[in-house]
XYZ file of N, CA, C and O in Angstrom:
528
model
N -3.847 -20.323 -25.331
C -4.241 -21.544 -24.664
C -4.507 -21.265 -23.183
O -5.482 -21.738 -22.645
N -3.636 -20.475 -22.543
C -3.811 -20.155 -21.129
C -5.092 -19.361 -20.916
O -5.800 -19.562 -19.946
N -5.398 -18.473 -21.838
C -6.604 -17.664 -21.724
C -7.853 -18.540 -21.827
O -8.811 -18.356 -21.094
N -7.839 -19.496 -22.724
C -8.960 -20.414 -22.881
C -9.141 -21.234 -21.604
O -10.258 -21.407 -21.123
N -8.041 -21.710 -21.050
C -8.095 -22.486 -19.812
C -8.663 -21.641 -18.678
O -9.499 -22.110 -17.909
N -8.236 -20.394 -18.590
C -8.736 -19.494 -17.566
C -10.233 -19.267 -17.737
O -10.985 -19.287 -16.767
N -10.683 -19.080 -18.956
C -12.113 -18.883 -19.207
C -12.915 -20.129 -18.853
O -14.007 -20.043 -18.286
N -12.380 -21.292 -19.175
C -13.058 -22.544 -18.836
C -13.142 -22.700 -17.323
O -14.183 -23.076 -16.780
N -12.049 -22.402 -16.620
C -12.055 -22.483 -15.160
C -13.038 -21.497 -14.553
O -13.770 -21.837 -13.619
N -13.071 -20.288 -15.071
C -13.991 -19.278 -14.570
C -15.433 -19.699 -14.799
O -16.269 -19.596 -13.912
N -15.736 -20.219 -15.991
C -17.087 -20.683 -16.281
C -17.463 -21.838 -15.367
O -18.586 -21.908 -14.857
N -16.518 -22.743 -15.134
C -16.772 -23.867 -14.233
C -17.004 -23.371 -12.816
O -17.889 -23.858 -12.113
N -16.204 -22.405 -12.405
C -16.347 -21.817 -11.081
C -17.723 -21.223 -10.905
O -18.399 -21.472 -9.920
N -18.139 -20.458 -11.864
C -19.432 -19.806 -11.772
C -20.563 -20.826 -11.739
O -21.530 -20.674 -11.000
N -20.460 -21.880 -12.528
C -21.493 -22.913 -12.558
C -21.567 -23.656 -11.231
O -22.651 -23.912 -10.708
N -20.424 -24.000 -10.681
C -20.391 -24.735 -9.424
C -20.882 -23.861 -8.285
O -21.662 -24.297 -7.437
N -20.457 -22.620 -8.273
C -20.869 -21.691 -7.231
C -22.370 -21.503 -7.292
O -23.059 -21.506 -6.282
N -22.882 -21.363 -8.482
C -24.303 -21.155 -8.649
C -25.093 -22.368 -8.200
O -26.207 -22.245 -7.715
N -24.518 -23.537 -8.314
C -25.222 -24.760 -7.978
C -25.369 -24.996 -6.488
O -26.292 -25.674 -6.064
N -24.486 -24.417 -5.666
C -24.549 -24.841 -4.283
C -24.432 -23.800 -3.204
O -24.744 -24.095 -2.067
N -24.021 -22.613 -3.474
C -23.796 -21.650 -2.407
C -25.094 -21.027 -1.928
O -26.009 -20.816 -2.685
N -25.110 -20.715 -0.656
C -26.214 -19.955 -0.094
C -27.530 -20.678 -0.084
O -28.576 -20.062 -0.179
N -27.527 -21.983 0.025
C -28.744 -22.747 -0.025
C -29.637 -22.604 1.190
O -30.799 -22.952 1.136
N -29.148 -22.058 2.303
C -30.012 -21.962 3.467
C -30.705 -20.616 3.495
O -30.422 -19.717 2.723
N -31.647 -20.478 4.404
C -32.423 -19.249 4.479
C -31.743 -18.177 5.307
O -32.315 -17.119 5.524
N -30.556 -18.447 5.794
C -29.802 -17.460 6.557
C -30.150 -17.451 8.033
O -29.631 -16.646 8.779
N -31.051 -18.336 8.478
C -31.468 -18.347 9.873
C -30.306 -18.661 10.807
O -30.268 -18.185 11.927
N -29.356 -19.467 10.343
C -28.227 -19.843 11.182
C -26.996 -18.989 10.923
O -25.962 -19.208 11.524
N -27.104 -18.043 10.009
C -25.941 -17.229 9.650
C -25.539 -16.327 10.811
O -26.375 -15.808 11.528
N -24.238 -16.164 10.970
C -23.723 -15.269 11.989
C -23.861 -13.839 11.499
O -23.918 -13.571 10.312
N -23.886 -12.914 12.432
C -23.950 -11.516 12.059
C -22.615 -11.084 11.483
O -21.560 -11.426 11.987
N -22.655 -10.345 10.394
C -21.445 -9.857 9.764
C -20.819 -8.784 10.643
O -21.507 -7.928 11.178
N -19.514 -8.839 10.776
C -18.798 -7.907 11.621
C -18.339 -6.720 10.788
O -17.691 -6.877 9.763
N -18.708 -5.534 11.234
C -18.249 -4.306 10.606
C -17.565 -3.502 11.689
O -18.108 -3.327 12.773
N -16.369 -3.053 11.397
C -15.623 -2.311 12.404
C -15.377 -0.892 11.931
O -15.337 -0.615 10.749
N -15.235 -0.003 12.880
C -14.873 1.380 12.593
C -13.365 1.497 12.710
O -12.769 1.004 13.663
N -12.761 2.142 11.747
C -11.327 2.363 11.817
C -11.043 3.843 11.646
O -11.820 4.569 11.042
N -9.954 4.278 12.174
C -9.525 5.660 12.004
C -8.165 5.641 11.346
O -7.249 5.005 11.843
N -8.068 6.312 10.219
C -6.795 6.411 9.521
C -6.202 7.780 9.786
O -6.879 8.787 9.672
N -4.919 7.826 10.138
C -4.227 9.092 10.280
C -3.355 9.279 9.056
O -2.582 8.401 8.701
N -3.517 10.409 8.414
C -2.763 10.687 7.210
C -1.860 11.899 7.457
O -2.335 12.960 7.847
N -0.577 11.737 7.250
C 0.372 12.833 7.458
C 0.308 13.799 6.286
O 0.159 13.392 5.141
N 0.381 15.078 6.593
C 0.410 16.100 5.555
C 1.827 16.633 5.440
O 2.693 16.311 6.243
N 2.065 17.497 4.445
C 3.414 18.026 4.230
C 3.945 18.791 5.434
O 5.115 18.745 5.737
N 3.069 19.462 6.160
C 3.494 20.259 7.307
C 3.688 19.429 8.560
O 3.944 19.974 9.623
N 3.555 18.121 8.457
C 3.745 17.278 9.621
C 2.469 17.086 10.429
O 2.445 16.359 11.396
N 1.381 17.793 10.044
C 0.121 17.649 10.755
C -0.529 16.337 10.339
O -0.216 15.765 9.311
N -1.434 15.876 11.166
C -2.184 14.693 10.780
C -3.665 15.027 10.755
O -4.126 15.906 11.473
N -4.381 14.338 9.902
C -5.826 14.497 9.851
C -6.439 13.127 10.071
O -5.914 12.122 9.610
N -7.520 13.094 10.798
C -8.207 11.843 11.044
C -9.363 11.709 10.068
O -10.142 12.617 9.896
N -9.453 10.565 9.452
C -10.549 10.278 8.547
C -11.216 9.009 9.046
O -10.603 7.951 9.054
N -12.446 9.126 9.495
C -13.172 7.943 9.949
C -13.743 7.227 8.740
O -14.338 7.825 7.867
N -13.533 5.923 8.705
C -14.046 5.111 7.619
C -14.695 3.880 8.217
O -14.175 3.288 9.145
N -15.848 3.525 7.667
C -16.452 2.255 8.066
C -15.790 1.205 7.198
O -15.841 1.275 5.983
N -15.110 0.264 7.806
C -14.430 -0.773 7.051
C -14.900 -2.138 7.508
O -15.138 -2.354 8.678
N -15.076 -3.007 6.574
C -15.496 -4.369 6.907
C -14.293 -5.288 6.883
O -13.362 -5.085 6.118
N -14.314 -6.292 7.715
C -13.263 -7.292 7.775
C -13.622 -8.397 6.788
O -14.582 -9.137 6.999
N -12.860 -8.509 5.700
C -13.143 -9.483 4.656
C -13.167 -10.911 5.147
O -13.984 -11.724 4.711
N -12.296 -11.231 6.079
C -12.261 -12.570 6.644
C -13.554 -12.871 7.399
O -14.131 -13.959 7.273
N -14.021 -11.904 8.180
C -15.261 -12.077 8.938
C -16.462 -12.178 8.006
O -17.376 -12.967 8.243
N -16.462 -11.396 6.937
C -17.554 -11.458 5.966
C -17.557 -12.820 5.280
O -18.613 -13.442 5.118
N -16.391 -13.309 4.886
C -16.268 -14.628 4.257
C -16.873 -15.696 5.158
O -17.638 -16.553 4.704
N -16.564 -15.620 6.449
C -17.063 -16.612 7.408
C -18.561 -16.460 7.639
O -19.313 -17.437 7.584
N -19.013 -15.243 7.896
C -20.414 -15.042 8.261
C -21.371 -15.246 7.093
O -22.516 -15.637 7.296
N -20.913 -14.995 5.888
C -21.769 -15.187 4.711
C -21.824 -16.661 4.302
O -22.609 -17.035 3.437
N -20.993 -17.483 4.907
C -21.007 -18.916 4.622
C -20.252 -19.316 3.374
O -20.463 -20.406 2.837
N -19.339 -18.478 2.916
C -18.586 -18.753 1.687
C -17.806 -20.065 1.768
O -17.688 -20.790 0.783
N -17.277 -20.366 2.943
C -16.465 -21.562 3.126
C -17.251 -22.851 3.016
O -16.665 -23.919 2.843
N -18.568 -22.766 3.103
C -19.390 -23.957 2.921
C -19.338 -24.473 1.498
O -19.571 -25.656 1.246
N -19.024 -23.582 0.571
C -18.964 -23.947 -0.845
C -17.556 -23.887 -1.417
O -17.254 -24.575 -2.386
N -16.717 -23.014 -0.854
C -15.403 -22.755 -1.447
C -14.246 -23.158 -0.549
O -14.280 -22.941 0.655
N -13.198 -23.663 -1.166
C -11.939 -23.900 -0.476
C -11.130 -22.614 -0.543
O -10.992 -22.013 -1.607
N -10.646 -22.178 0.613
C -9.734 -21.047 0.709
C -8.848 -21.325 1.917
O -9.312 -21.290 3.065
N -7.598 -21.637 1.670
C -6.680 -22.033 2.739
C -6.587 -20.986 3.839
O -6.587 -21.327 5.020
N -6.537 -19.706 3.468
C -6.395 -18.645 4.463
C -7.570 -18.615 5.430
O -7.425 -18.216 6.580
N -8.733 -19.052 4.977
C -9.923 -19.075 5.822
C -10.100 -20.426 6.511
O -11.001 -20.594 7.322
N -9.258 -21.385 6.152
C -9.363 -22.715 6.734
C -10.590 -23.478 6.262
O -11.131 -24.296 6.981
N -11.036 -23.197 5.037
C -12.239 -23.847 4.523
C -11.894 -24.832 3.419
O -10.892 -24.693 2.727
N -12.777 -25.812 3.257
C -12.535 -26.829 2.242
C -13.823 -27.215 1.517
O -14.042 -28.376 1.210
N -14.682 -26.235 1.270
C -15.919 -26.497 0.544
C -15.609 -27.021 -0.845
O -14.598 -26.666 -1.459
N -16.482 -27.880 -1.344
C -16.223 -28.479 -2.657
C -17.372 -28.278 -3.638
O -17.336 -28.795 -4.740
N -18.394 -27.534 -3.250
C -19.509 -27.277 -4.153
C -19.105 -26.220 -5.182
O -19.341 -26.377 -6.370
N -18.495 -25.152 -4.698
C -18.019 -24.084 -5.568
C -16.566 -24.307 -5.903
O -15.924 -25.228 -5.388
N -16.025 -23.468 -6.735
C -14.625 -23.625 -7.130
C -13.661 -23.400 -5.969
O -13.953 -22.661 -5.040
N -12.520 -24.032 -6.081
C -11.428 -23.851 -5.138
C -10.796 -22.496 -5.451
O -10.203 -22.300 -6.507
N -10.948 -21.555 -4.545
C -10.472 -20.191 -4.788
C -8.957 -20.104 -4.805
O -8.394 -19.251 -5.496
N -8.291 -20.990 -4.067
C -6.827 -21.013 -4.095
C -6.322 -21.394 -5.486
O -5.330 -20.848 -5.963
N -7.003 -22.327 -6.137
C -6.612 -22.745 -7.482
C -7.019 -21.706 -8.524
O -6.272 -21.412 -9.448
N -8.209 -21.143 -8.358
C -8.734 -20.194 -9.341
C -8.002 -18.853 -9.302
O -7.811 -18.210 -10.324
N -7.618 -18.411 -8.124
C -6.944 -17.127 -7.909
C -7.656 -15.961 -8.597
O -7.066 -15.221 -9.385
N -8.938 -15.744 -8.272
C -9.678 -14.658 -8.914
C -9.194 -13.290 -8.434
O -8.737 -13.154 -7.301
N -9.317 -12.276 -9.292
C -8.973 -10.925 -8.869
C -10.190 -10.313 -8.167
O -11.281 -10.885 -8.163
N -9.990 -9.139 -7.559
C -11.062 -8.486 -6.806
C -12.305 -8.253 -7.640
O -13.421 -8.472 -7.176
N -12.131 -7.794 -8.867
C -13.274 -7.501 -9.729
C -14.107 -8.734 -10.020
O -15.340 -8.683 -10.031
N -13.440 -9.859 -10.227
C -14.145 -11.117 -10.502
C -14.934 -11.563 -9.283
O -16.091 -11.963 -9.390
N -14.309 -11.471 -8.111
C -14.996 -11.873 -6.878
C -16.180 -10.951 -6.617
O -17.288 -11.406 -6.318
N -15.969 -9.656 -6.748
C -17.047 -8.701 -6.489
C -18.223 -8.941 -7.427
O -19.381 -8.937 -6.999
N -17.947 -9.173 -8.697
C -19.021 -9.435 -9.660
C -19.784 -10.701 -9.296
O -21.019 -10.747 -9.393
N -19.082 -11.738 -8.863
C -19.729 -12.995 -8.487
C -20.590 -12.814 -7.233
O -21.716 -13.307 -7.174
N -20.080 -12.082 -6.248
C -20.825 -11.860 -5.009
C -22.070 -11.013 -5.291
O -23.149 -11.293 -4.780
N -21.929 -9.997 -6.114
C -23.065 -9.132 -6.442
C -24.084 -9.819 -7.349
O -25.281 -9.701 -7.141
N -23.593 -10.508 -8.363
C -24.482 -11.041 -9.386
C -24.985 -12.443 -9.151
O -25.989 -12.847 -9.731
N -24.318 -13.194 -8.307
C -24.742 -14.561 -8.064
C -24.790 -15.394 -9.333
O -25.854 -15.813 -9.761
N -23.631 -15.643 -9.954
C -23.625 -16.392 -11.212
C -24.109 -17.830 -11.029
O -23.861 -18.448 -9.995
N -24.817 -18.335 -12.013
C -25.289 -19.721 -11.981
C -26.159 -19.971 -10.761
O -27.086 -19.225 -10.476
N -25.839 -21.025 -10.015
C -26.626 -21.390 -8.835
C -26.220 -20.596 -7.591
O -26.893 -20.655 -6.573
N -25.121 -19.862 -7.667
C -24.703 -19.058 -6.521
C -25.681 -17.904 -6.353
O -25.985 -17.192 -7.301
N -26.158 -17.709 -5.133
C -27.082 -16.594 -4.911
C -26.341 -15.263 -4.907
O -25.156 -15.199 -4.611
N -27.070 -14.223 -5.234
C -26.522 -12.881 -5.126
C -26.529 -12.483 -3.660
O -27.478 -12.752 -2.936
N -25.465 -11.840 -3.223
C -25.389 -11.354 -1.851
C -25.546 -9.838 -1.802
O -25.364 -9.236 -0.745
N -25.878 -9.233 -2.922
C -25.956 -7.776 -2.987
C -26.978 -7.205 -2.003
O -26.745 -6.175 -1.404
N -28.081 -7.855 -1.799
C -29.079 -7.362 -0.857
C -28.768 -7.711 0.587
O -29.330 -7.133 1.509
N -27.874 -8.661 0.787
C -27.546 -9.120 2.134
C -26.292 -8.477 2.706
O -26.145 -8.389 3.921
N -25.363 -8.091 1.845
C -24.105 -7.489 2.272
C -24.047 -6.040 1.794
O -24.516 -5.713 0.706
N -23.433 -5.196 2.592
C -23.248 -3.793 2.201
C -22.166 -3.701 1.131
O -21.395 -4.654 0.909
N -22.078 -2.555 0.485
C -21.019 -2.336 -0.504
C -19.643 -2.507 0.125
O -18.744 -3.082 -0.476
N -19.496 -2.017 1.365
C -18.208 -2.137 2.060
C -17.880 -3.599 2.347
O -16.719 -4.017 2.223
N -18.873 -4.387 2.726
C -18.645 -5.801 3.004
C -18.284 -6.557 1.723
O -17.399 -7.414 1.736
N -18.970 -6.236 0.625
C -18.666 -6.885 -0.652
C -17.247 -6.543 -1.090
O -16.486 -7.411 -1.504
N -16.881 -5.278 -0.967
C -15.527 -4.861 -1.340
C -14.488 -5.544 -0.443
O -13.432 -5.976 -0.923
N -14.793 -5.655 0.838
C -13.853 -6.262 1.774
C -13.651 -7.744 1.493
O -12.523 -8.236 1.489
N -14.737 -8.472 1.241
C -14.594 -9.907 0.975
C -13.913 -10.130 -0.369
O -13.116 -11.057 -0.515
N -14.165 -9.264 -1.345
C -13.500 -9.391 -2.648
C -11.998 -9.178 -2.497
O -11.190 -9.943 -3.051
N -11.614 -8.172 -1.733
C -10.186 -7.903 -1.505
C -9.544 -9.052 -0.725
O -8.437 -9.488 -1.054
N -10.244 -9.551 0.280
C -9.721 -10.651 1.103
C -9.492 -11.904 0.259
O -8.436 -12.527 0.338
N -10.473 -12.280 -0.544
C -10.345 -13.484 -1.355
C -9.223 -13.314 -2.375
O -8.374 -14.200 -2.532
N -9.194 -12.167 -3.067
C -8.155 -11.951 -4.082
C -6.760 -11.991 -3.455
O -5.854 -12.630 -3.995
N -6.605 -11.332 -2.319
C -5.292 -11.319 -1.663
C -4.932 -12.709 -1.115
O -3.807 -13.182 -1.270
N -5.892 -13.354 -0.481
C -5.632 -14.655 0.155
C -5.354 -15.749 -0.880
O -4.561 -16.645 -0.622
N -6.031 -15.660 -2.018
C -5.864 -16.685 -3.045
C -4.645 -16.418 -3.917
O -4.270 -17.254 -4.729
N -4.049 -15.263 -3.752
C -2.810 -14.963 -4.457
C -2.967 -14.443 -5.868
O -2.096 -14.637 -6.699
N -4.083 -13.758 -6.139
C -4.254 -13.236 -7.502
C -3.384 -12.024 -7.741
O -2.905 -11.402 -6.830
C-alpha cells in the first residue's frame, strides 16, 4: 500500500512539475553560481594531497534555476504550488536528478541549461533538505 501511495505521489509530482516549471524564457534568471573548492585528503604517511574540484552550490542552483517558483522546499524558503511539495515528497537524489535532466510532464528539462555538476548539486541539496 505504501509503495502504491509513493508511486501515485511521484506520478502526481511529475505531472504537476511538468505543468508549470520553467515557463519563462530565462531572460530574468540569475546566473548560476559555481565555486571552486580544494579538498585536502590525508594519506597514511600524514602527507596531504590537494585535489581541485569544480563544485556547484545546490542551494544557489535551486534558486537561480527558479525551482522555488514551482516547488515548496522549506530549506530554500520557497512555497511554490505548481509542482509537488518537495518536503512532503522527500525524493532521493536519483529521482531529483532524473526529473531535472528529463523534464517529466510539463516540467522542462534543465539538462542543456545546467552542467552535470550543477544537476548533481541540486539533486543532492533537494534530497538532503527534504529529508529523503
